[in-house]
């Protein structure tokens, strides 16, 4: 059992897994990782089962040290991981020896990185998940982001095994993305011209109002037939909500459980991963796909993850 002591917490470092599935009907937000693909790769590298909790790092990483040898890996955004001041490679396992310090330097690409340790982060599960939901102050470590002097344990740590994710499987971080979406459920609230603008207006720019709850976009406003309000109904990660000003908001991991604005479309899972790594001023285009196409893309995405797990 290794103890992890945080010397610095970073901008926003939280414990996350897939989130609380099946509790939105009780008003409990899902939370969970923003970039599921990079998260899966981090657990594969350290030999954890799919769904084990990791540390999600946003923009600027923490500084921490351990009192026993432990295996770790960092995936997602390139946050320049360093062991005792020496830079180490992303998408590879490394041994952090007892007394050594893991820190992070300049953000080179992306927005969110995933730090996985071989073993289990020693925080309690709540509704089947260790994920932190800061707005509700639940889950993770005391329901908040990590800060200096916080201490956690890594349970059931395993011996070091060198693993590397081949480059062809590593995600490419970009400030431009085509987001494939399934139309609906309230596309009938928009004019024909409004729907056309959504897909063919030249795209949207990510604003500074972008966080774990949602990513607000700027661009040509969409036109409604009558208005933006609906009777509140459920939201999912990737719901594209359009308030009265006609400018889309893509709902993310910490979204509200229900919403009273029309949702013109839903971004598919693999492309949510791309969006979660984009910074303000990034550019996105929406592309329509059918439900059948979306299902095939998702199946192929899951097969790819299993292929990596079997390969590495």
Coordinates of C-alpha atoms in Angstrom, one line a residue:
X1 CA 0.0 0.0 0.0
X2 CA 1.5 3.3 -1.2
X3 CA 0.7 6.7 0.3
X4 CA 0.4 9.6 -2.1
X5 CA 1.0 13.0 -0.7
X6 CA 0.0 16.1 -2.7
X7 CA 2.5 19.0 -2.5
X8 CA 0.5 21.0 -5.0
X9 CA -2.9 20.2 -6.3
X10 CA -2.7 21.8 -9.8
X11 CA -5.5 23.9 -11.3
X12 CA -8.1 21.1 -11.1
X13 CA -7.1 17.6 -10.2
X14 CA -9.9 15.2 -9.2
X15 CA -10.6 11.5 -8.8
X16 CA -12.7 10.3 -11.7
X17 CA -14.0 7.0 -13.2
X18 CA -16.9 6.4 -15.6
X19 CA -19.2 8.2 -13.2
X20 CA -22.5 7.3 -11.5
X21 CA -24.6 5.5 -14.0
X22 CA -28.3 5.1 -13.5
X23 CA -28.9 7.8 -10.8
X24 CA -30.0 10.8 -12.8
X25 CA -33.6 9.9 -12.1
X26 CA -32.8 10.7 -8.5
X27 CA -31.3 14.0 -9.4
X28 CA -27.7 12.8 -8.9
X29 CA -25.3 13.9 -11.6
X30 CA -23.1 11.4 -13.4
X31 CA -19.7 13.2 -13.2
X32 CA -16.9 11.0 -14.4
X33 CA -14.0 11.5 -16.9
X34 CA -14.3 14.0 -19.7
X35 CA -12.1 12.0 -22.2
X36 CA -13.1 8.3 -21.9
X37 CA -10.6 7.2 -24.5
X38 CA -7.5 8.6 -22.8
X39 CA -8.9 7.4 -19.5
X40 CA -9.2 3.8 -20.8
X41 CA -5.6 3.9 -22.1
X42 CA -4.3 5.0 -18.7
X43 CA -5.8 2.0 -17.0
X44 CA -4.7 -0.4 -19.7
X45 CA -1.1 0.8 -19.3
X46 CA -0.9 0.1 -15.5
X47 CA -2.8 -3.1 -15.7
X48 CA -6.0 -1.9 -14.0
X49 CA -9.4 -3.2 -14.9
X50 CA -11.6 -1.0 -17.0
X51 CA -13.5 1.5 -14.8
X52 CA -10.9 1.9 -12.1
X53 CA -10.6 5.5 -10.8
X54 CA -7.7 7.7 -11.9
X55 CA -6.7 11.4 -11.4
X56 CA -8.0 13.7 -14.0
X57 CA -5.7 16.7 -14.5
X58 CA -6.9 19.9 -16.1
X59 CA -4.5 22.3 -17.7
X60 CA -1.8 22.5 -15.0
X61 CA -0.9 19.3 -13.1
X62 CA -0.2 18.6 -9.4
X63 CA 3.1 17.8 -7.6
X64 CA 3.1 14.7 -5.5
X65 CA 5.3 12.1 -3.8
X66 CA 5.0 8.5 -2.7
X67 CA 6.3 6.6 0.3
X68 CA 6.6 3.2 -1.6
X69 CA 7.4 2.2 -5.2
X70 CA 4.4 2.5 -7.5
X71 CA 3.8 2.2 -11.2
X72 CA 2.1 5.1 -13.0
X73 CA 1.2 6.3 -16.5
X74 CA 0.0 9.6 -18.0
X75 CA -2.3 9.8 -21.0
X76 CA -4.4 12.5 -22.7
X77 CA -3.1 16.1 -22.8
X78 CA 0.6 16.5 -22.9
X79 CA 1.3 18.0 -19.5
X80 CA 5.0 17.3 -19.5
X81 CA 5.2 14.7 -16.6
X82 CA 8.5 14.7 -14.7
X83 CA 10.1 12.4 -12.1
X84 CA 12.4 14.3 -9.8
X85 CA 12.6 17.0 -12.4
X86 CA 13.4 14.8 -15.4
X87 CA 10.8 14.6 -18.1
X88 CA 9.3 11.1 -18.8
X89 CA 7.3 9.9 -21.8
X90 CA 3.5 10.0 -22.0
X91 CA 1.7 6.8 -22.9
X92 CA 4.2 4.6 -21.1
X93 CA 4.5 3.0 -17.7
X94 CA 7.1 4.3 -15.3
X95 CA 8.2 3.4 -11.8
X96 CA 7.8 6.2 -9.2
X97 CA 10.2 5.1 -6.4
X98 CA 9.6 5.7 -2.7
X99 CA 10.5 9.3 -1.9
X100 CA 10.5 10.5 -5.5
X101 CA 8.4 13.4 -6.7
X102 CA 6.1 13.4 -9.7
X103 CA 5.4 16.9 -11.1
X104 CA 4.1 18.4 -14.4
X105 CA 5.4 21.2 -16.5
X106 CA 4.2 23.2 -19.5
X107 CA 1.0 22.2 -21.2
X108 CA 2.0 21.3 -24.8
X109 CA -1.3 20.1 -26.2
X110 CA -4.8 19.2 -25.1
X111 CA -6.6 20.2 -21.9
X112 CA -7.0 17.1 -19.7
X113 CA -4.6 14.4 -18.8
X114 CA -5.1 11.1 -16.9
X115 CA -2.8 9.9 -14.2
X116 CA -3.3 6.2 -13.4
X117 CA -1.5 4.2 -10.7
X118 CA -1.3 0.5 -10.7
X119 CA -3.8 -0.4 -8.1
X120 CA -6.9 1.3 -6.6
X121 CA -7.2 4.8 -5.3
X122 CA -8.3 4.5 -1.7
X123 CA -11.5 6.6 -1.6
X124 CA -15.0 5.3 -0.9
X125 CA -17.4 4.5 -3.7
X126 CA -20.7 6.4 -3.7
X127 CA -23.5 4.9 -5.8
X128 CA -21.0 2.6 -7.5
X129 CA -18.5 5.3 -8.4
X130 CA -15.5 7.1 -7.0
X131 CA -16.0 10.1 -9.2
X132 CA -15.9 13.7 -7.9
X133 CA -18.9 15.9 -8.4
X134 CA -17.6 19.3 -7.1
X135 CA -20.9 21.2 -7.4
X136 CA -22.6 18.7 -5.1
X137 CA -19.5 18.1 -3.0
X138 CA -19.7 14.4 -3.3
X139 CA -17.4 11.5 -4.3
X140 CA -13.6 11.4 -4.8
X141 CA -11.6 13.0 -2.1
X142 CA -14.0 14.9 0.2
X143 CA -16.1 15.9 -2.8
X144 CA -13.5 18.4 -4.0
X145 CA -10.3 18.9 -6.1
X146 CA -7.0 17.9 -4.6
X147 CA -4.9 20.5 -2.8
X148 CA -1.6 20.7 -0.9
X149 CA -1.2 18.3 2.1
X150 CA -3.9 15.9 0.9
X151 CA -3.0 12.2 1.3
X152 CA -4.5 9.2 -0.4
X153 CA -3.5 5.5 -0.5
X154 CA -3.0 3.3 -3.5
X155 CA -4.3 -0.1 -2.6
X156 CA -3.3 -3.5 -4.1
X157 CA -0.4 -2.1 -6.0
X158 CA 1.3 -4.5 -8.4
X159 CA 4.9 -5.0 -9.5
X160 CA 6.2 -2.8 -12.3
X161 CA 5.6 -4.0 -15.9
X162 CA 6.8 -1.9 -18.8
X163 CA 4.0 -1.2 -21.2
X164 CA 3.8 1.3 -24.1
X165 CA 0.8 2.4 -26.2
X166 CA 1.8 2.2 -29.9
X167 CA 1.7 5.7 -31.5
X168 CA -1.1 4.7 -34.0
X169 CA -3.5 4.3 -31.0
X170 CA -2.6 7.6 -29.3
X171 CA -5.1 10.4 -29.8
X172 CA -4.1 13.5 -31.7
X173 CA -4.9 16.7 -29.8
X174 CA -6.2 19.5 -32.1
X175 CA -7.9 22.8 -31.9
X176 CA -10.2 21.7 -34.8
X177 CA -12.7 18.9 -34.8
X178 CA -15.6 17.5 -36.7
X179 CA -18.2 16.4 -34.2
X180 CA -20.5 13.7 -35.5
X181 CA -24.0 14.0 -34.0
X182 CA -27.3 12.3 -34.1
X183 CA -30.2 14.7 -34.7
X184 CA -32.7 15.2 -31.9
X185 CA -34.5 14.7 -29.6
X186 CA -36.0 18.2 -30.1
X187 CA -34.9 19.0 -33.6
X188 CA -38.6 19.6 -34.5
X189 CA -38.4 22.8 -32.4
X190 CA -36.1 24.3 -35.0
X191 CA -36.8 25.7 -38.4
X192 CA -35.4 24.0 -41.5
X193 CA -33.0 26.9 -41.9
X194 CA -32.0 26.6 -38.2
X195 CA -31.0 22.9 -38.7
X196 CA -29.2 23.7 -41.9
X197 CA -27.2 26.4 -40.1
X198 CA -26.3 24.0 -37.4
X199 CA -24.6 21.6 -39.8
X200 CA -23.5 24.0 -42.6
X201 CA -22.9 27.5 -41.2
X202 CA -19.2 27.3 -41.2
X203 CA -18.8 25.9 -37.6
X204 CA -18.6 27.2 -34.1
X205 CA -15.9 28.6 -31.8
X206 CA -15.4 27.4 -28.3
X207 CA -15.8 30.3 -25.9
X208 CA -14.2 30.8 -22.5
X209 CA -17.4 29.5 -20.9
X210 CA -16.2 25.9 -21.1
X211 CA -15.8 23.6 -18.2
X212 CA -16.7 20.1 -17.0
X213 CA -20.4 21.1 -17.0
X214 CA -20.7 22.3 -20.5
X215 CA -19.0 23.9 -23.5
X216 CA -20.6 27.0 -24.8
X217 CA -20.1 27.7 -28.5
X218 CA -20.2 31.0 -30.5
X219 CA -21.4 31.3 -34.1
X220 CA -24.5 31.8 -36.2
X221 CA -27.5 31.6 -33.9
X222 CA -30.1 28.9 -34.7
X223 CA -33.7 29.7 -35.4
X224 CA -36.6 28.3 -33.5
X225 CA -40.2 27.7 -34.7
X226 CA -41.7 29.0 -31.5
X227 CA -39.1 29.2 -28.8
X228 CA -36.3 27.5 -26.9
X229 CA -38.2 26.4 -23.8
X230 CA -39.5 22.8 -23.2
X231 CA -40.8 20.9 -20.3
X232 CA -37.6 19.8 -18.5
X233 CA -36.4 16.4 -19.5
X234 CA -33.2 14.3 -19.1
X235 CA -29.8 15.1 -20.5
X236 CA -26.9 13.0 -21.6
X237 CA -23.2 13.6 -22.0
X238 CA -23.0 15.2 -25.5
X239 CA -26.5 16.7 -25.5
X240 CA -26.4 19.9 -27.6
X241 CA -28.6 22.3 -25.8
X242 CA -29.7 25.5 -27.5
X243 CA -31.0 28.3 -25.2
X244 CA -33.0 31.3 -26.3
X245 CA -30.0 33.1 -27.8
X246 CA -29.7 30.3 -30.4
X247 CA -26.1 29.4 -29.6
X248 CA -25.4 25.8 -28.8
X249 CA -24.0 24.4 -25.5
X250 CA -22.6 20.9 -25.5
X251 CA -23.3 19.3 -22.1
X252 CA -20.5 17.4 -20.5
X253 CA -19.7 15.2 -17.5
X254 CA -20.9 17.5 -14.7
X255 CA -24.0 18.6 -16.5
X256 CA -27.4 19.0 -14.8
X257 CA -29.6 15.9 -14.8
X258 CA -32.5 17.6 -16.6
X259 CA -32.8 20.7 -18.8
X260 CA -35.5 23.0 -20.0
X261 CA -34.0 24.1 -23.3
X262 CA -34.3 22.3 -26.6
X263 CA -31.6 19.8 -27.5
X264 CA -31.0 19.8 -31.3
X265 CA -28.6 16.9 -31.4
X266 CA -26.3 14.6 -29.4
X267 CA -22.5 14.3 -30.0
X268 CA -21.3 10.7 -30.2
X269 CA -19.0 9.3 -27.6
X270 CA -15.7 9.2 -29.5
X271 CA -16.1 12.8 -30.6
X272 CA -16.9 14.0 -27.1
X273 CA -13.4 12.8 -26.3
X274 CA -12.0 15.1 -28.9
X275 CA -14.1 18.1 -27.7
X276 CA -13.0 17.6 -24.1
X277 CA -9.4 18.2 -25.1
X278 CA -10.0 21.5 -26.9
X279 CA -9.3 24.9 -25.4
X280 CA -11.2 28.2 -25.9
X281 CA -11.0 29.5 -29.5
X282 CA -11.0 26.0 -30.9
X283 CA -13.2 25.4 -33.9
X284 CA -15.8 22.7 -34.3
X285 CA -18.0 21.6 -37.2
X286 CA -21.1 19.4 -36.7
X287 CA -21.7 16.5 -39.0
X288 CA -25.0 14.5 -39.0
X289 CA -24.9 10.7 -38.7
X290 CA -27.8 8.3 -38.3
X291 CA -28.5 6.3 -35.2
X292 CA -27.3 3.1 -37.1
X293 CA -24.1 4.8 -38.1
X294 CA -23.5 6.1 -34.6
X295 CA -24.0 2.6 -33.2
X296 CA -21.5 1.1 -35.6
X297 CA -18.9 3.8 -34.8
X298 CA -19.4 3.1 -31.1
X299 CA -19.0 -0.6 -31.6
X300 CA -15.8 0.0 -33.6
X301 CA -14.6 2.3 -30.9
X302 CA -15.1 -0.3 -28.1
X303 CA -13.4 -3.0 -30.3
X304 CA -10.4 -0.7 -30.7
X305 CA -10.0 -0.3 -26.9
X306 CA -10.2 -4.1 -26.5
X307 CA -7.6 -4.5 -29.2
X308 CA -5.3 -2.2 -27.4
X309 CA -5.9 -4.0 -24.1
X310 CA -5.0 -7.4 -25.7
X311 CA -2.0 -5.9 -27.5
X312 CA -0.4 -4.0 -24.6

